[in-house]
mmCIF file of C-alpha atoms and ligand atoms in Angstrom:
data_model
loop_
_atom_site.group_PDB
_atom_site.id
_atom_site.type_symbol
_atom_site.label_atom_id
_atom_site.label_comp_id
_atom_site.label_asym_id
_atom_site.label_seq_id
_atom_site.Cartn_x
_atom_site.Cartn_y
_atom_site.Cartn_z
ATOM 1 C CA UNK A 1 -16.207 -3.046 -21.460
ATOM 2 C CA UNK A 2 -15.867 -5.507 -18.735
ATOM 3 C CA UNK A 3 -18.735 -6.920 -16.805
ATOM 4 C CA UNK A 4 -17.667 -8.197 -12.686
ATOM 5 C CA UNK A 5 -20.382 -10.305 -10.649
ATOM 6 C CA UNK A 6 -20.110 -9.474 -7.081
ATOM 7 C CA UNK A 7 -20.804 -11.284 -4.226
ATOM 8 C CA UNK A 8 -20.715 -10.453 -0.104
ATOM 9 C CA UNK A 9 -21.867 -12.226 2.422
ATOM 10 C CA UNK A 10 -18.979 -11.271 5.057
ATOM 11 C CA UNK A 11 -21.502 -10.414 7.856
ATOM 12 C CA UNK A 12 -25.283 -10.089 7.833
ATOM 13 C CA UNK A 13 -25.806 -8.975 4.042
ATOM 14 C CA UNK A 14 -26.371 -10.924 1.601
ATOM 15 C CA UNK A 15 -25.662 -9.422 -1.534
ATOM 16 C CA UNK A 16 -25.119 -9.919 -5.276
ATOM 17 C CA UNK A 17 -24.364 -7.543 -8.218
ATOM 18 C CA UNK A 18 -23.530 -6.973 -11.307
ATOM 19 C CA UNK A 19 -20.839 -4.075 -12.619
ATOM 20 C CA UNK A 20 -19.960 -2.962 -16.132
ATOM 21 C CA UNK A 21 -17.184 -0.857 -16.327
ATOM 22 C CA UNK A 22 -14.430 0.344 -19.303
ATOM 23 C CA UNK A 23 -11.089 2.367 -19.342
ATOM 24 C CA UNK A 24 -13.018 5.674 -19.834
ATOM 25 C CA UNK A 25 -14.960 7.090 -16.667
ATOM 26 C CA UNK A 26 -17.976 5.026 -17.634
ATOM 27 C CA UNK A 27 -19.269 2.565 -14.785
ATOM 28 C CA UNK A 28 -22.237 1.480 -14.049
ATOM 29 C CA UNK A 29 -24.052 -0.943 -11.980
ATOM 30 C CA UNK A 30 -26.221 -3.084 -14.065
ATOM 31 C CA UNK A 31 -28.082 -4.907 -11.415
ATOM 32 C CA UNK A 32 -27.724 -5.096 -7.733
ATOM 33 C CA UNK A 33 -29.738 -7.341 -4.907
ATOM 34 C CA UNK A 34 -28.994 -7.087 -1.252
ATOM 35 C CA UNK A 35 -30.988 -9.603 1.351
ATOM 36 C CA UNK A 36 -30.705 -8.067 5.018
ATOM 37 C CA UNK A 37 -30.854 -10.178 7.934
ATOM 38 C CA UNK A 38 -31.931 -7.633 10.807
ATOM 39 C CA UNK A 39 -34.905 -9.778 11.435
ATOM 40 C CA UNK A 40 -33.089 -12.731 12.028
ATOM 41 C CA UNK A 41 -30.537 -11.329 14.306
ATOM 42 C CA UNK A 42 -32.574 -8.810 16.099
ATOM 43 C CA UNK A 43 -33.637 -11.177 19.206
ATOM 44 C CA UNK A 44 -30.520 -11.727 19.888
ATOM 45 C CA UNK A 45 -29.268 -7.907 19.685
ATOM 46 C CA UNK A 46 -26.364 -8.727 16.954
ATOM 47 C CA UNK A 47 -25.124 -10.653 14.363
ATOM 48 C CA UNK A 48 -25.274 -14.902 15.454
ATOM 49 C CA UNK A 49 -22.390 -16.375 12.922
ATOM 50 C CA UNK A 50 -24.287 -19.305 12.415
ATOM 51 C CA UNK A 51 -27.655 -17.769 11.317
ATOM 52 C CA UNK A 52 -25.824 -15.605 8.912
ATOM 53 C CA UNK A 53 -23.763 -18.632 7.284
ATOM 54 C CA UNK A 54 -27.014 -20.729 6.618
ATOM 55 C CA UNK A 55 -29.178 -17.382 5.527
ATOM 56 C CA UNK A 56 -26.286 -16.878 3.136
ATOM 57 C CA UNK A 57 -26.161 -20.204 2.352
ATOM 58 C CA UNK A 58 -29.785 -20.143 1.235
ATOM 59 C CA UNK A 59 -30.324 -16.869 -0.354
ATOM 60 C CA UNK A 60 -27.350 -16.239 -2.595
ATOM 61 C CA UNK A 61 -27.689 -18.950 -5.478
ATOM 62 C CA UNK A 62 -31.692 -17.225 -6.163
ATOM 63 C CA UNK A 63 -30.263 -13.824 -5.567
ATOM 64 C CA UNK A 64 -27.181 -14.651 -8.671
ATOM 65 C CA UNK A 65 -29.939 -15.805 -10.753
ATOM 66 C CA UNK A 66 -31.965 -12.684 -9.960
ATOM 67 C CA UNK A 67 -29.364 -10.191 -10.541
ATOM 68 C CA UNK A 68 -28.378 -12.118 -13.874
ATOM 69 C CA UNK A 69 -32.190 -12.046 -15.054
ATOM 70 C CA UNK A 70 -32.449 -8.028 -14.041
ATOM 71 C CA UNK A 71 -29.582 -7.474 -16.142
ATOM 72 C CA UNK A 72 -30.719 -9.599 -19.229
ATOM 73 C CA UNK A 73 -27.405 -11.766 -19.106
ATOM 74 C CA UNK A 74 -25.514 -15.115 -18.926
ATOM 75 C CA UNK A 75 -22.946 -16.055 -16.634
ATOM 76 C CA UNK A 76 -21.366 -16.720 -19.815
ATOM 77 C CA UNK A 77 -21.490 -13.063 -20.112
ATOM 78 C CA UNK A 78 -19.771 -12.559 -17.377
ATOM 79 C CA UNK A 79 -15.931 -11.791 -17.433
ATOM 80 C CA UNK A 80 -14.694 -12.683 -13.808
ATOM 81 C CA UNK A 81 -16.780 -13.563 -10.428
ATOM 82 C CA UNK A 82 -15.280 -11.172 -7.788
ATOM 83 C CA UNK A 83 -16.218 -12.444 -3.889
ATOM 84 C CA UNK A 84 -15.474 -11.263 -0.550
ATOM 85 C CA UNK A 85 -12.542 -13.331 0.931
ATOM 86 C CA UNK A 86 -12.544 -11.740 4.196
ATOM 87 C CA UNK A 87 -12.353 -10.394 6.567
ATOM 88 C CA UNK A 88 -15.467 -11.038 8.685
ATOM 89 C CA UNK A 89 -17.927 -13.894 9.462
ATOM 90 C CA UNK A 90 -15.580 -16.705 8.607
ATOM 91 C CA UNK A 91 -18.981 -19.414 7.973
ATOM 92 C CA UNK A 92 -20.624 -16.109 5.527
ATOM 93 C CA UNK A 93 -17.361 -15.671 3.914
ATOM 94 C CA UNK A 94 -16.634 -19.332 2.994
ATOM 95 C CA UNK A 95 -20.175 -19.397 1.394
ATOM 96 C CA UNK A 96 -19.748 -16.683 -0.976
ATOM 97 C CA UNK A 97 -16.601 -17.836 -1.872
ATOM 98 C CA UNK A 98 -17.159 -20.895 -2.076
ATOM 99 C CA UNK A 99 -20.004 -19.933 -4.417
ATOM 100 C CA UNK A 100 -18.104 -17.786 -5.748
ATOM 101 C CA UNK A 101 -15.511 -20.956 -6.833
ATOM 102 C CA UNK A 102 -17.670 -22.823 -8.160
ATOM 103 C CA UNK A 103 -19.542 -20.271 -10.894
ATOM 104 C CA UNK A 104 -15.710 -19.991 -11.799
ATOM 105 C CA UNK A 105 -15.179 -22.857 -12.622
ATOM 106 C CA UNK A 106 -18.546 -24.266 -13.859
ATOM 107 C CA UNK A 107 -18.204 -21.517 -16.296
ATOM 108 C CA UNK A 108 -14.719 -21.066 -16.748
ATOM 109 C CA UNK A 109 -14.061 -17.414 -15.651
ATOM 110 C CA UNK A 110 -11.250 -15.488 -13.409
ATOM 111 C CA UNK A 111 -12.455 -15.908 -9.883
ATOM 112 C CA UNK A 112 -11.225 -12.256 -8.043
ATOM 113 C CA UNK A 113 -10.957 -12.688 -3.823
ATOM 114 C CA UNK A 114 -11.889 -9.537 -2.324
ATOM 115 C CA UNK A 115 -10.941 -7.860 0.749
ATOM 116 C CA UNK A 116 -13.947 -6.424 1.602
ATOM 117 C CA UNK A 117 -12.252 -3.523 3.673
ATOM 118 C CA UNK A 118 -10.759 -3.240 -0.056
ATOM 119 C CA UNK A 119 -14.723 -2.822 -1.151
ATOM 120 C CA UNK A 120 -15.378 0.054 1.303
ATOM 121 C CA UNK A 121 -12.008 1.317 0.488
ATOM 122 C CA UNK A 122 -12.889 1.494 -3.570
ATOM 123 C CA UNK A 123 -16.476 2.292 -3.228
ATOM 124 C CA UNK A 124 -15.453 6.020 -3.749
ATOM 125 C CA UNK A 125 -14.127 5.817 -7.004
ATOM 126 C CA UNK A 126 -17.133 3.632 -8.063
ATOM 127 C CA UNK A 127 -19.413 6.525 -6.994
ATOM 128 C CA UNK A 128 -16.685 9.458 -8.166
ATOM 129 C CA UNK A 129 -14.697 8.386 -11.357
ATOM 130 C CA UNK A 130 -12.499 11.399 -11.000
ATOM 131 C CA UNK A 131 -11.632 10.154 -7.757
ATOM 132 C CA UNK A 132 -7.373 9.505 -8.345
ATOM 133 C CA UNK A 133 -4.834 8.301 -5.963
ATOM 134 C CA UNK A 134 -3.662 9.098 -3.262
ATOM 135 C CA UNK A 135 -6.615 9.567 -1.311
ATOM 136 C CA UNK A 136 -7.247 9.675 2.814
ATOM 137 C CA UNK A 137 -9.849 7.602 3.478
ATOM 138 C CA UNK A 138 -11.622 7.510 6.703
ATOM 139 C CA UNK A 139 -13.173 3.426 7.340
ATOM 140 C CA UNK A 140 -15.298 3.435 9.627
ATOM 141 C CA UNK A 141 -17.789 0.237 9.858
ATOM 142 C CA UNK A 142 -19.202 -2.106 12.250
ATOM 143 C CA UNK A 143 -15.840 -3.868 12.639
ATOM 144 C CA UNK A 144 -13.591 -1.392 11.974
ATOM 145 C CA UNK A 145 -12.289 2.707 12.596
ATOM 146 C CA UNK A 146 -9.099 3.496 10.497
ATOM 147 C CA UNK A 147 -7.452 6.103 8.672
ATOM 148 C CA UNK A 148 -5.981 5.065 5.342
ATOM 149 C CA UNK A 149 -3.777 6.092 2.487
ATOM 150 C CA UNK A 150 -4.880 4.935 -0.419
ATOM 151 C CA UNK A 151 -2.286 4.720 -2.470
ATOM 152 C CA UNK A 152 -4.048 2.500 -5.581
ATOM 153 C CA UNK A 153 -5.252 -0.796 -5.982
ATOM 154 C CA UNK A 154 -3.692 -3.358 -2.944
ATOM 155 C CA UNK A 155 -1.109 -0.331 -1.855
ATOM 156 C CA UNK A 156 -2.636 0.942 1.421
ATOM 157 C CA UNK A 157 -0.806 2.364 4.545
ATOM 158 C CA UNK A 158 -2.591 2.199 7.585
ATOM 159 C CA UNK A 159 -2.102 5.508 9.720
ATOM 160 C CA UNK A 160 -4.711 5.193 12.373
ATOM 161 C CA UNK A 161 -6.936 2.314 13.746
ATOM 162 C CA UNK A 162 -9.272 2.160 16.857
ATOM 163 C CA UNK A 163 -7.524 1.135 20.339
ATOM 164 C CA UNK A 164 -10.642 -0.550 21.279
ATOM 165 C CA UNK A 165 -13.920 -0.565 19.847
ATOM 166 C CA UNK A 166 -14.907 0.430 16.148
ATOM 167 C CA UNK A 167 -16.776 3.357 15.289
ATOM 168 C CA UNK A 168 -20.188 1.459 14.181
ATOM 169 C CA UNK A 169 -19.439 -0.526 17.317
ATOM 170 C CA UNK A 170 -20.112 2.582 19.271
ATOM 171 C CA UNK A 171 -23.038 3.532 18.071
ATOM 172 C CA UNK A 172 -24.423 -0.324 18.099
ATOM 173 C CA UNK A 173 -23.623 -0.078 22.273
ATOM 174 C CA UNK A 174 -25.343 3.456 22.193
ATOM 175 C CA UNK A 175 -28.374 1.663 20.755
ATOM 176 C CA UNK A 176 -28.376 -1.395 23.185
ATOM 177 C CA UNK A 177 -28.212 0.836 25.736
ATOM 178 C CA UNK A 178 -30.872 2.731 24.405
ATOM 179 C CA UNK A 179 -32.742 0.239 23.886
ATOM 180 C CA UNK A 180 -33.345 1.433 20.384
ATOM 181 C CA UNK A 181 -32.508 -2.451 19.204
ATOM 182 C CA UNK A 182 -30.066 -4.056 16.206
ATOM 183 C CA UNK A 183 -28.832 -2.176 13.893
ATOM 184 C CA UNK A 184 -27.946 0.631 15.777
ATOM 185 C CA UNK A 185 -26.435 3.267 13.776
ATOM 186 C CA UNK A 186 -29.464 4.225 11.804
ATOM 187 C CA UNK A 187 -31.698 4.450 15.070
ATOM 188 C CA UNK A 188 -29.552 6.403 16.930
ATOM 189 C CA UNK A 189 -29.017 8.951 14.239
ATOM 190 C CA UNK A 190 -32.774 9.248 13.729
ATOM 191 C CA UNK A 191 -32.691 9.760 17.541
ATOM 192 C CA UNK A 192 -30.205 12.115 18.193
ATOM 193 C CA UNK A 193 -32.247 14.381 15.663
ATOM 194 C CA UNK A 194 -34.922 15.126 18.329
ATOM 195 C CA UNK A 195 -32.003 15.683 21.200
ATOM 196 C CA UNK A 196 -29.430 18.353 22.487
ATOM 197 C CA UNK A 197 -26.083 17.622 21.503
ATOM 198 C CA UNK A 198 -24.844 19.880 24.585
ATOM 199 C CA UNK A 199 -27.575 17.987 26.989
ATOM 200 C CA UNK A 200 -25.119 15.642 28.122
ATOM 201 C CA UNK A 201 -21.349 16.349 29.311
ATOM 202 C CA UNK A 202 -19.094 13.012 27.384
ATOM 203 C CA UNK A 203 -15.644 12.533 27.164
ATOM 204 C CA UNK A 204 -13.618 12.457 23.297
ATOM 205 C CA UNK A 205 -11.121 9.709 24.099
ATOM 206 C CA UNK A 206 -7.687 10.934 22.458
ATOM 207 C CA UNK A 207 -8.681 14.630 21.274
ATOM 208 C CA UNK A 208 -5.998 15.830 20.882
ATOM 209 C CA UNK A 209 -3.727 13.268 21.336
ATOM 210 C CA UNK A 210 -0.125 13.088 19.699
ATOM 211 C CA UNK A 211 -0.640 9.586 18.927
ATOM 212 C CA UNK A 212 -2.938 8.885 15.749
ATOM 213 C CA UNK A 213 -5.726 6.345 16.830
ATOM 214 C CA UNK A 214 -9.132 6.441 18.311
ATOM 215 C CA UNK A 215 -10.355 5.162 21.112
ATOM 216 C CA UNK A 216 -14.373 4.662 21.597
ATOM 217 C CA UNK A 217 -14.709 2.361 24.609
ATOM 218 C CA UNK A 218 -14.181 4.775 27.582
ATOM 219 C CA UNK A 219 -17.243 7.377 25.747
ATOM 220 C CA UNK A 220 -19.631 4.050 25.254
ATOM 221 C CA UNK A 221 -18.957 3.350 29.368
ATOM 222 C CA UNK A 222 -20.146 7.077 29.617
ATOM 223 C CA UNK A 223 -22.878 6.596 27.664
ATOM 224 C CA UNK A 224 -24.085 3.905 30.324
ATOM 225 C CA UNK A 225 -23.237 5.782 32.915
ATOM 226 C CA UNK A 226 -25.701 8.537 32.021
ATOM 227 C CA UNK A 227 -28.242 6.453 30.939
ATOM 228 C CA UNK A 228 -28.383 4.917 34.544
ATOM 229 C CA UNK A 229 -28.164 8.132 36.197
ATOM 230 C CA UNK A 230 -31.710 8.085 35.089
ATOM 231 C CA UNK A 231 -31.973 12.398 34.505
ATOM 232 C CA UNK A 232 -31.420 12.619 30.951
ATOM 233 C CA UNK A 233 -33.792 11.844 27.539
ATOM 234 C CA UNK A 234 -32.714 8.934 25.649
ATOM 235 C CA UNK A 235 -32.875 11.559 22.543
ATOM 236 C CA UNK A 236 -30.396 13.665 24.447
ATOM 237 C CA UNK A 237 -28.184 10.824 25.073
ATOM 238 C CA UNK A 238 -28.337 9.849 21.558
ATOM 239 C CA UNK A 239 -27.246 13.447 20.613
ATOM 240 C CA UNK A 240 -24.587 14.090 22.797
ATOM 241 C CA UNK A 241 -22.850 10.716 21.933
ATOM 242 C CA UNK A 242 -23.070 11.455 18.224
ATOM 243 C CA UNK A 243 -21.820 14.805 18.789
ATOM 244 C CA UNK A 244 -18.833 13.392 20.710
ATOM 245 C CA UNK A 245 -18.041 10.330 18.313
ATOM 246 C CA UNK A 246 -18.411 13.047 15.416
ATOM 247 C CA UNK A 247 -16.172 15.467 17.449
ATOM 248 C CA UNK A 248 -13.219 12.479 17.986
ATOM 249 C CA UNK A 249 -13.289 11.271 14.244
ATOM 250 C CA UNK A 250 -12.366 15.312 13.306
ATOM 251 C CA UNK A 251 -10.048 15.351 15.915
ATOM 252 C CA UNK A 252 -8.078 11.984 14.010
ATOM 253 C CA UNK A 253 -8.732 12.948 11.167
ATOM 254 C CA UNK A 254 -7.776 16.885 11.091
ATOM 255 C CA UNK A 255 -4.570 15.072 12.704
ATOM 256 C CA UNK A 256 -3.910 12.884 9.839
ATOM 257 C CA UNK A 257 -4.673 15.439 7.400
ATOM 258 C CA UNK A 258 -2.750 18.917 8.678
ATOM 259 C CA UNK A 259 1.007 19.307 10.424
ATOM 260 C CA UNK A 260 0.829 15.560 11.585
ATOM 261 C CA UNK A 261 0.266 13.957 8.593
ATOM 262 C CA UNK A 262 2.383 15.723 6.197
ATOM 263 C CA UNK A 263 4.745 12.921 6.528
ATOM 264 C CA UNK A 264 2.108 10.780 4.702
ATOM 265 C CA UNK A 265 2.226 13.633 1.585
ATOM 266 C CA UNK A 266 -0.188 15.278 -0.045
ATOM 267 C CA UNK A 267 -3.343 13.890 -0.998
ATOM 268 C CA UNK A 268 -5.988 14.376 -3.927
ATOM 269 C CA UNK A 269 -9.376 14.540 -1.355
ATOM 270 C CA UNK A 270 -10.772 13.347 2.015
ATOM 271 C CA UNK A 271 -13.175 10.386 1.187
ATOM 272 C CA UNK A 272 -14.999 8.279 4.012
ATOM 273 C CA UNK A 273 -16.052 4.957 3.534
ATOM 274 C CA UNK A 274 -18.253 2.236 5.261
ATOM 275 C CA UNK A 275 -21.307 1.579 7.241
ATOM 276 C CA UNK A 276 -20.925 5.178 9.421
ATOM 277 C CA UNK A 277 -20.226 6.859 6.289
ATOM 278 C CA UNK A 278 -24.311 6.676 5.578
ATOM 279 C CA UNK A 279 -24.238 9.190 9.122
ATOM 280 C CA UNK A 280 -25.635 12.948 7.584
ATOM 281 C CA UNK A 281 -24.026 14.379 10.897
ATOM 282 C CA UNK A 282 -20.501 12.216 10.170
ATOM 283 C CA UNK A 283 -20.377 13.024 6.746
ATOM 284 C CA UNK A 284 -21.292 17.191 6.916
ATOM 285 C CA UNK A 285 -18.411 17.576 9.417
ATOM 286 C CA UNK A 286 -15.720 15.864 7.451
ATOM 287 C CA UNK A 287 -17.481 18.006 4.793
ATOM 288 C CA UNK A 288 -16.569 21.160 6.327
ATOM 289 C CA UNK A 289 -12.920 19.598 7.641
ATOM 290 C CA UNK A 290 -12.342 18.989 3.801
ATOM 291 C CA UNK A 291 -13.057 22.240 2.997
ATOM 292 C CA UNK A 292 -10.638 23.714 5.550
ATOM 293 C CA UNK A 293 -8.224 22.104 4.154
ATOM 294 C CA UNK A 294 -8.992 23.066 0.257
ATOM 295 C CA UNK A 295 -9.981 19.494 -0.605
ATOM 296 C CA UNK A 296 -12.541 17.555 -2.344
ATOM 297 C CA UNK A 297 -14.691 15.579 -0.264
ATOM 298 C CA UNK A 298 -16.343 12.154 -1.438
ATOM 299 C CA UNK A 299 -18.760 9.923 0.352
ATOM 300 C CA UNK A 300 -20.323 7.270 -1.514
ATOM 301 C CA UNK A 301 -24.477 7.668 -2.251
ATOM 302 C CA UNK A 302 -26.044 5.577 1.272
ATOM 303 C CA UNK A 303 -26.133 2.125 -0.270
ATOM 304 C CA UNK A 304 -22.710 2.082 -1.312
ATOM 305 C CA UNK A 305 -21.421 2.775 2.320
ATOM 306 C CA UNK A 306 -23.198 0.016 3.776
ATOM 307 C CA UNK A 307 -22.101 -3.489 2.770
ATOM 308 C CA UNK A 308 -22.936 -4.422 -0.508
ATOM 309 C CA UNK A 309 -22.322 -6.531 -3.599
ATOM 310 C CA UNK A 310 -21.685 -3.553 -6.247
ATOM 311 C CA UNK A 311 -18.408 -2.377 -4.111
ATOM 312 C CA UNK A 312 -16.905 -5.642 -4.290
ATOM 313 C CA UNK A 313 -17.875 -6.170 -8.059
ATOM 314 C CA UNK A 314 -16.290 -2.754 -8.717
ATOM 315 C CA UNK A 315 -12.917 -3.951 -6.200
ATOM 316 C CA UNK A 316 -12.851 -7.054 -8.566
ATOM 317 C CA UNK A 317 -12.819 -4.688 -11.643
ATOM 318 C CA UNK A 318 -10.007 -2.002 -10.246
ATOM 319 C CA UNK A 319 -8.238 -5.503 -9.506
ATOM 320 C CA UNK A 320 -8.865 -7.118 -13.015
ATOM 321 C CA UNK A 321 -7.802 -4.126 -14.987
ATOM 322 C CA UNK A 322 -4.210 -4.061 -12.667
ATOM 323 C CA UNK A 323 -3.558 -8.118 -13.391
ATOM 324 C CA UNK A 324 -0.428 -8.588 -14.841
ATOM 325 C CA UNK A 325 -0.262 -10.023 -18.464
ATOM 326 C CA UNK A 326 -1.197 -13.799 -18.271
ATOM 327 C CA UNK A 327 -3.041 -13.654 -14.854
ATOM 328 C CA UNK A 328 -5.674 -16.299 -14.869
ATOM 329 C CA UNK A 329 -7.648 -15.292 -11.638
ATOM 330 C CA UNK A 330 -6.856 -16.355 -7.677
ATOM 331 C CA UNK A 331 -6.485 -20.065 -7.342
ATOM 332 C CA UNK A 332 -9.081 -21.824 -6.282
ATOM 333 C CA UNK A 333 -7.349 -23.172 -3.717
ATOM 334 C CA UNK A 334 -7.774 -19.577 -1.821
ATOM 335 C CA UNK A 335 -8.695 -19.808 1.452
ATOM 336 C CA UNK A 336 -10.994 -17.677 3.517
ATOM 337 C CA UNK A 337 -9.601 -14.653 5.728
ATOM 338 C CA UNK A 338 -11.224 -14.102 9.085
ATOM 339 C CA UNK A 339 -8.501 -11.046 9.500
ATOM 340 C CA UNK A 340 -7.246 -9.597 6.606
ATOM 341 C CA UNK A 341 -5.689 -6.392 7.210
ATOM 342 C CA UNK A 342 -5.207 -3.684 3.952
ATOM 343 C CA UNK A 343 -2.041 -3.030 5.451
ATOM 344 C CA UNK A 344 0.325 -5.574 6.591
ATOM 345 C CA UNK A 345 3.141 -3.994 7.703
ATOM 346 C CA UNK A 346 1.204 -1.262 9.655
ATOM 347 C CA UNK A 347 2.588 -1.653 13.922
ATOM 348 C CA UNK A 348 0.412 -2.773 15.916
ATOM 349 C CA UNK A 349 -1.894 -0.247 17.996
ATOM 350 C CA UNK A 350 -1.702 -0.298 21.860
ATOM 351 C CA UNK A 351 -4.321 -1.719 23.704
ATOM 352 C CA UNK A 352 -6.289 -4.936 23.852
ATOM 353 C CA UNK A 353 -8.966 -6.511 21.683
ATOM 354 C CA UNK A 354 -7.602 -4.095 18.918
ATOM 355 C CA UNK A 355 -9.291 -4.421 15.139
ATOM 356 C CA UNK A 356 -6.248 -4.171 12.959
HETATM 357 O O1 KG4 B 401 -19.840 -1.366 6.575
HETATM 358 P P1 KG4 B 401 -20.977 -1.962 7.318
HETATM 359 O O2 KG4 B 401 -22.320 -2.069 6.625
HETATM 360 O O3 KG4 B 401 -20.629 -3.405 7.828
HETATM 361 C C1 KG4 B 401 -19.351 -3.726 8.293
HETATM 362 O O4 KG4 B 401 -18.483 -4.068 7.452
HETATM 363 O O5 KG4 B 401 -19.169 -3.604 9.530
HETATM 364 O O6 KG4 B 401 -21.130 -1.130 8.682
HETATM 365 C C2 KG4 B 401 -22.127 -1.431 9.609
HETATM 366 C C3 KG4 B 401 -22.001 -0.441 10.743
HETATM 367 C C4 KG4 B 401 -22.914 -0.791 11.920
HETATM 368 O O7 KG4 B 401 -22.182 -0.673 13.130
HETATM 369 C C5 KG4 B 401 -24.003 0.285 11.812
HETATM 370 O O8 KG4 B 401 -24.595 0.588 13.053
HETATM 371 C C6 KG4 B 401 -23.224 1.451 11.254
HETATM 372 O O9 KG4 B 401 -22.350 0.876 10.308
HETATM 373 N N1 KG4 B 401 -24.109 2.420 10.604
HETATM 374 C C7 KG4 B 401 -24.287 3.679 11.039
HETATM 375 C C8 KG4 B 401 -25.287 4.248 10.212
HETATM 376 N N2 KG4 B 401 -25.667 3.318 9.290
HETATM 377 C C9 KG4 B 401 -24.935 2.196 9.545
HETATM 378 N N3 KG4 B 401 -23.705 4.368 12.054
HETATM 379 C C10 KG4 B 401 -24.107 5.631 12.252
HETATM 380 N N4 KG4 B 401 -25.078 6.238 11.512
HETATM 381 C C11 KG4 B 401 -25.677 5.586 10.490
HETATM 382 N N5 KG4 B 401 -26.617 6.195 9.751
HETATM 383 ZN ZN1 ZN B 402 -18.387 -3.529 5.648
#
């Protein structure tokens, strides 16, 4: 068996863990602490870099220590230190690396960089050991909307990213406008609960579309637009827009999965990934889309969709257990990754301001 400390800090987690995993299906999390920083950020209405650097900066050495005390163990214990490399936060990514650099070499283990779009991408197969690529993997976080082929371990191709905003982004906006506060996605779907989905007439950027992406900036403008019309509920608003935003991700991702995307070949289940992932409305439709299609569906349990330490501990241990014979770990010399894409070579989306 083969024990991976995890550590995140790309945005406004902090987060450490602890993973124990062997070449049989067993895995299993062995300790996991996660430090949220909603109460620092909510006066300003979303994440401030530099708070989230120095919160990271002072929570993560107690929260190692923790997680190493919940399990019972040693960093001696430990086989490699796997840490988010980017992308994201570029001050909250240098300090768990960093950190991350220094427990390597203090105690002599493999130090793993992480992508943590990697992390999200994994998470599945954490949750679902029968999981096996190729997989198409929906992404959808605060930063990001894409749809992915995951191929295995560092072999991704990209076949669909957002033209404009990202999907969490969307439903961030929906909250500011709602005035429902920071972070948005949770407070909107506990909204649109109490609301009528067909209350309020908004656009689906792209349905339909023979290109691939999605587009979420033109049904966000909407969303302010009927807000200041001033004649509909907030919880209808709320509904309608998650009704929409649920609508365009089938849309894409029926796309990618039927006459469209055959060219990407067949593929073992539909899996979605990130912080939108944790949406009951998002993940019962792709549910159902799955099941058109005759495929297994997988969503990661809630607190693996949203960041976390235990997704990047298991990334570290998918990437371990693929090292080549003799591979000592990523240098210590590796530098931090604002933008780190999973697929290189994908073309570049039209459109400005676009999250590749
Ligand atoms: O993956 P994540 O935790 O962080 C990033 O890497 O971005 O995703 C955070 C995003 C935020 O935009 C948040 O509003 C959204 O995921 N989110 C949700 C829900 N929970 C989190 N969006 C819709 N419904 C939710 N229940
Ligand atoms: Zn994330």
């Amino acid at each position: 068996m083969t024990i991976i400390l995890g550590l995140e800090s790309s945005c406004d987690e902090t987060a450490a863990a602890l993973v124990e995993a062997g070449p049989s299906a067993a895995r299993v999390i062995l300790a996991q602490r996660i430090a949220s920083q909603d109460a620092e950020h909510a006066p300003y209405g979303g994440v401030v870099p530099e708070i989230a650097a120095r919160a990271h900066a002072e929570r993560l050495a107690p929260m190692i220590a923790g997680v190493l005390a919940d399990a019972g163990l040693a960093l001696a214990d430990v086989d490699a230190i796997a840490a988010t490399a980017g992308p994201g936060l570029i001050g909250g990514v240098m300090v768990g690396l960093v950190t991350a650099k220094a427990l390597a070499m203090a105690a002599d283990k493999p130090l793993i960089a992480v992508n943590h779009l990697e992390g999200h991408a994994l998470s599945a197969r954490l949750a679902e050991p029968s999981l096996a690529f190729p997989y198409l993997l929906l992404l959808a976080s605060g930063g990001h909307c894409q749809l992915l082929l995951v191929r295995g371990v560092g072999d991704y191709r990209r076949l669909a990213t957002t033209i404009d905003d990202a999907l969490g982004e969307a439903f961030d906006k929906t909250a500011k406008i709602l005035g429902l506060g920071y972070p948005g996605g949770p407070a909107v779907e506990r909204l649109a609960a109490k609301g009528d989905a067909r209350a309020v007439p908004l656009p689906r950027p792209l349905k339909g579309s023979a290109e691939p992406h999605f587009s979420f900036a033109g049904l966000k403008s909407a969303v302010l637009r009927a807000h200041q019309a001033g004649v509909h509920q907030p919880e209808d608003i709320a509904a309608s827009f998650q009704r929409a935003a649920i609508d365009c991700v089938i849309d894409r991702t029926s796309r990618a999965l039927g006459a469209a995307g055959e060219a990407a070949g067949p593929v073992s289940a539909l899996v979605v990934a990130g912080g939108v992932a944790a949406n009951q409305a998002m993940r019962a439709a792709l549910q159902a889309l799955a099941a058109a299609h005759d495929l297994p569906f997988v969503a990661p349990p809630l607190a693996l969709c949203t960041d976390n330490a235990a997704m990047i501990a298991w990334a570290g241990y998918e990437k371990f257990i693929a090292r080549p014979q003799g591979w000592l770990g990523d240098g210590l010399d590796f530098v931090a990754r604002p933008r780190w894409p999973l697929d290189p070579d994908a073309a570049p989306a039209r459109g400005a301001g676009v999250k590749a």
